[in-house]
mmCIF file of C-alpha atoms in Angstrom:
data_model
loop_
_atom_site.group_PDB
_atom_site.id
_atom_site.type_symbol
_atom_site.label_atom_id
_atom_site.label_comp_id
_atom_site.label_asym_id
_atom_site.label_seq_id
_atom_site.Cartn_x
_atom_site.Cartn_y
_atom_site.Cartn_z
ATOM 1 C CA MET A 243 18.889 7.412 -9.558
ATOM 2 C CA LYS A 244 16.174 4.436 -9.135
ATOM 3 C CA ILE A 245 12.450 5.320 -8.306
ATOM 4 C CA ALA A 246 10.281 2.479 -7.412
ATOM 5 C CA VAL A 247 6.219 3.547 -6.940
ATOM 6 C CA TYR A 248 4.318 1.172 -4.490
ATOM 7 C CA PRO A 249 0.712 1.685 -5.324
ATOM 8 C CA GLY A 250 -2.163 0.445 -3.352
ATOM 9 C CA SER A 251 -5.051 1.210 -1.451
ATOM 10 C CA PHE A 252 -3.563 0.847 2.300
ATOM 11 C CA ASP A 253 -6.711 1.132 3.925
ATOM 12 C CA PRO A 254 -5.659 1.120 6.492
ATOM 13 C CA VAL A 255 -1.862 -0.061 6.056
ATOM 14 C CA THR A 256 -0.779 -3.409 7.312
ATOM 15 C CA ASN A 257 2.202 -4.871 9.014
ATOM 16 C CA GLY A 258 2.523 -6.613 5.067
ATOM 17 C CA HIS A 259 2.552 -3.209 3.798
ATOM 18 C CA LEU A 260 5.495 -1.747 5.721
ATOM 19 C CA ASP A 261 7.190 -4.982 5.255
ATOM 20 C CA VAL A 262 7.160 -4.442 1.378
ATOM 21 C CA ILE A 263 7.998 -0.923 2.055
ATOM 22 C CA LYS A 264 10.901 -1.491 4.080
ATOM 23 C CA ARG A 265 12.689 -3.983 2.090
ATOM 24 C CA SER A 266 11.870 -2.127 -1.447
ATOM 25 C CA ALA A 267 13.571 0.865 0.287
ATOM 26 C CA LYS A 268 16.824 -1.487 0.853
ATOM 27 C CA VAL A 269 16.930 -1.988 -3.283
ATOM 28 C CA PHE A 270 15.847 1.295 -4.668
ATOM 29 C CA ASP A 271 17.210 4.666 -4.024
ATOM 30 C CA LYS A 272 13.536 6.085 -3.771
ATOM 31 C CA VAL A 273 10.341 4.370 -2.824
ATOM 32 C CA ILE A 274 7.041 6.161 -3.400
ATOM 33 C CA VAL A 275 4.271 4.978 -1.967
ATOM 34 C CA GLY A 276 1.068 5.936 -3.679
ATOM 35 C CA VAL A 277 -1.945 5.865 -1.894
ATOM 36 C CA LEU A 278 -4.740 5.425 -4.336
ATOM 37 C CA ASP A 279 -7.684 7.689 -3.901
ATOM 38 C CA ASN A 280 -10.767 5.126 -5.280
ATOM 39 C CA MET A 281 -13.822 5.964 -4.196
ATOM 40 C CA ALA A 282 -15.344 2.657 -5.755
ATOM 41 C CA LYS A 283 -13.807 0.851 -2.649
ATOM 42 C CA LYS A 284 -15.798 2.548 -0.398
ATOM 43 C CA PRO A 285 -12.556 3.501 2.140
ATOM 44 C CA LEU A 286 -12.798 3.722 5.727
ATOM 45 C CA PHE A 287 -9.939 6.250 5.961
ATOM 46 C CA THR A 288 -9.803 9.409 3.572
ATOM 47 C CA PRO A 289 -6.728 9.618 1.295
ATOM 48 C CA ASP A 290 -4.995 12.204 3.501
ATOM 49 C CA GLU A 291 -5.673 10.152 6.487
ATOM 50 C CA ARG A 292 -3.735 7.099 4.697
ATOM 51 C CA VAL A 293 -1.051 8.993 3.858
ATOM 52 C CA ASP A 294 -0.356 10.202 7.428
ATOM 53 C CA MET A 295 -0.589 7.080 8.685
ATOM 54 C CA ILE A 296 1.955 5.570 6.076
ATOM 55 C CA LYS A 297 3.874 8.848 6.940
ATOM 56 C CA LYS A 298 4.169 7.857 10.580
ATOM 57 C CA VAL A 299 4.852 4.444 10.467
ATOM 58 C CA ALA A 300 7.639 4.471 7.635
ATOM 59 C CA SER A 301 9.192 8.222 9.334
ATOM 60 C CA ASP A 302 12.266 5.966 9.871
ATOM 61 C CA ILE A 303 12.686 5.261 6.541
ATOM 62 C CA GLU A 304 14.953 7.955 4.722
ATOM 63 C CA ASN A 305 14.384 7.137 1.569
ATOM 64 C CA VAL A 306 10.309 6.666 1.191
ATOM 65 C CA GLU A 307 7.733 9.324 0.470
ATOM 66 C CA VAL A 308 4.081 8.842 0.859
ATOM 67 C CA TYR A 309 1.077 10.898 -1.990
ATOM 68 C CA ALA A 310 -1.998 10.297 -2.674
ATOM 69 C CA PHE A 311 -3.160 10.260 -6.114
ATOM 70 C CA SER A 312 -5.785 9.275 -8.233
ATOM 71 C CA GLY A 313 -6.118 8.358 -11.792
ATOM 72 C CA LEU A 314 -3.876 5.958 -13.645
ATOM 73 C CA LEU A 315 -0.588 4.818 -12.159
ATOM 74 C CA VAL A 316 1.811 5.638 -15.239
ATOM 75 C CA ASP A 317 0.586 8.804 -15.180
ATOM 76 C CA PHE A 318 1.514 9.023 -11.577
ATOM 77 C CA MET A 319 4.479 7.707 -12.008
ATOM 78 C CA LYS A 320 5.735 10.463 -14.505
ATOM 79 C CA GLN A 321 5.335 12.731 -11.748
ATOM 80 C CA PHE A 322 8.410 10.826 -10.261
ATOM 81 C CA ASP A 323 10.245 9.910 -13.623
ATOM 82 C CA SER A 324 9.764 6.596 -12.110
ATOM 83 C CA ALA A 325 9.756 3.191 -14.454
ATOM 84 C CA VAL A 326 9.314 0.585 -11.347
ATOM 85 C CA ILE A 327 6.329 -0.563 -9.898
ATOM 86 C CA ILE A 328 6.633 -2.502 -6.688
ATOM 87 C CA LYS A 329 3.723 -5.085 -5.979
ATOM 88 C CA GLY A 330 3.832 -6.902 -2.754
ATOM 89 C CA LEU A 331 2.308 -10.747 -3.113
ATOM 90 C CA ARG A 332 0.757 -12.940 -0.530
ATOM 91 C CA THR A 333 -0.790 -15.645 -2.550
ATOM 92 C CA ILE A 334 -1.276 -16.954 -5.943
ATOM 93 C CA SER A 335 -4.764 -15.299 -6.180
ATOM 94 C CA ASP A 336 -2.976 -11.676 -5.977
ATOM 95 C CA PHE A 337 -0.358 -12.995 -8.024
ATOM 96 C CA GLU A 338 -3.350 -14.145 -11.406
ATOM 97 C CA TYR A 339 -4.592 -9.730 -10.500
ATOM 98 C CA GLU A 340 -1.399 -8.328 -9.762
ATOM 99 C CA PHE A 341 -0.122 -10.536 -13.435
ATOM 100 C CA GLN A 342 -2.873 -9.132 -15.344
ATOM 101 C CA MET A 343 -2.137 -5.596 -13.944
ATOM 102 C CA ALA A 344 1.510 -5.383 -14.986
ATOM 103 C CA LEU A 345 0.509 -6.552 -18.227
ATOM 104 C CA LEU A 346 -2.247 -3.779 -18.743
ATOM 105 C CA ASN A 347 0.246 -1.258 -17.243
ATOM 106 C CA LYS A 348 3.339 -2.305 -19.656
ATOM 107 C CA SER A 349 0.895 -1.642 -22.540
ATOM 108 C CA LEU A 350 -0.101 1.639 -20.886
ATOM 109 C CA ASN A 351 3.970 2.693 -20.729
ATOM 110 C CA PRO A 352 6.118 0.148 -22.517
ATOM 111 C CA ASP A 353 9.165 1.535 -19.932
ATOM 112 C CA VAL A 354 7.261 0.617 -16.800
ATOM 113 C CA GLU A 355 8.352 -2.783 -15.198
ATOM 114 C CA THR A 356 6.805 -4.144 -12.290
ATOM 115 C CA PHE A 357 8.604 -6.286 -9.637
ATOM 116 C CA PHE A 358 7.092 -8.612 -7.654
ATOM 117 C CA MET A 359 7.818 -8.687 -3.900
ATOM 118 C CA MET A 360 6.498 -11.899 -2.178
ATOM 119 C CA THR A 361 5.517 -10.467 1.954
ATOM 120 C CA ASP A 362 7.199 -12.179 4.365
ATOM 121 C CA SER A 363 4.865 -15.483 5.236
ATOM 122 C CA LYS A 364 4.093 -13.986 8.845
ATOM 123 C CA TYR A 365 1.922 -11.463 7.029
ATOM 124 C CA SER A 366 0.444 -13.663 4.507
ATOM 125 C CA TYR A 367 -2.610 -13.859 5.597
ATOM 126 C CA ILE A 368 -3.443 -9.988 6.302
ATOM 127 C CA SER A 369 -5.286 -8.029 4.546
ATOM 128 C CA SER A 370 -6.986 -4.402 4.942
ATOM 129 C CA SER A 371 -10.416 -5.737 4.432
ATOM 130 C CA MET A 372 -9.530 -8.545 7.171
ATOM 131 C CA VAL A 373 -8.033 -5.463 9.691
ATOM 132 C CA LYS A 374 -11.180 -3.671 9.309
ATOM 133 C CA GLU A 375 -13.591 -6.578 9.601
ATOM 134 C CA VAL A 376 -11.546 -7.850 13.082
ATOM 135 C CA ALA A 377 -11.819 -4.103 14.498
ATOM 136 C CA ARG A 378 -15.432 -3.756 13.539
ATOM 137 C CA LEU A 379 -16.139 -7.089 15.230
ATOM 138 C CA GLY A 380 -14.246 -6.247 18.663
ATOM 139 C CA GLY A 381 -11.188 -8.118 18.138
ATOM 140 C CA GLY A 382 -7.325 -6.912 18.498
ATOM 141 C CA ILE A 383 -5.734 -6.146 15.836
ATOM 142 C CA ASP A 384 -2.386 -5.488 17.018
ATOM 143 C CA GLU A 385 -0.579 -8.542 15.443
ATOM 144 C CA PHE A 386 -1.680 -7.091 11.970
ATOM 145 C CA VAL A 387 -1.045 -3.271 12.004
ATOM 146 C CA PRO A 388 1.962 -1.163 13.082
ATOM 147 C CA CYS A 389 1.102 -0.555 16.786
ATOM 148 C CA ASP A 390 1.397 3.443 15.857
ATOM 149 C CA ILE A 391 -1.971 3.657 14.086
ATOM 150 C CA ILE A 392 -4.219 1.096 16.278
ATOM 151 C CA LYS A 393 -5.636 4.129 18.108
ATOM 152 C CA GLU A 394 -6.427 5.972 14.833
ATOM 153 C CA ILE A 395 -8.270 2.615 13.325
ATOM 154 C CA ASP A 396 -10.351 2.002 16.595
ATOM 155 C CA LYS A 397 -11.349 5.512 16.755
ATOM 156 C CA LYS A 398 -12.622 5.749 13.314
ATOM 157 C CA ILE A 399 -14.209 1.993 13.603
ATOM 158 C CA LYS A 400 -15.938 3.584 16.769
ATOM 159 C CA ASN A 401 -17.345 6.380 15.206
ATOM 160 C CA GLY A 402 -19.194 4.324 12.258
ATOM 161 C CA GLY A 403 -15.913 4.489 9.880
ATOM 162 C CA HIS A 404 -17.217 8.267 9.085
ATOM 163 C CA ARG A 405 -14.721 9.832 6.875
#
């Protein structure tokens, strides 16, 4: 069984993220979405909230599981006997950063392979940071994120982003 891990902050999950999840699930037997608990990024949502949102929007994809993790990605992958990392790319600058990360992960575990997946062009300008900024400024985010989580984002923004 080929198991791939799609890691990220997903703060919040966007339509671009969901696009990569759906397409990866067609290629691999199982896709583990790994929600990184990285406090250095000052996330809007807790890891558990992000896991719950992804589970909600990906509930119709049978071969997708979602877990929070901290620490090294290669260590998280060992729990699932996975040697494949999925990384979604929007732009050339994404590739430069993700290429360096792929080389780092390969040096930490030579058995690990990174698969780069271009996002659909209609999502290429969407980022979680942009979604949060638009929401903070009172703009509509319905074309950027799955409709099932808009209320959760609006509520968190209205509460001042308190975790």
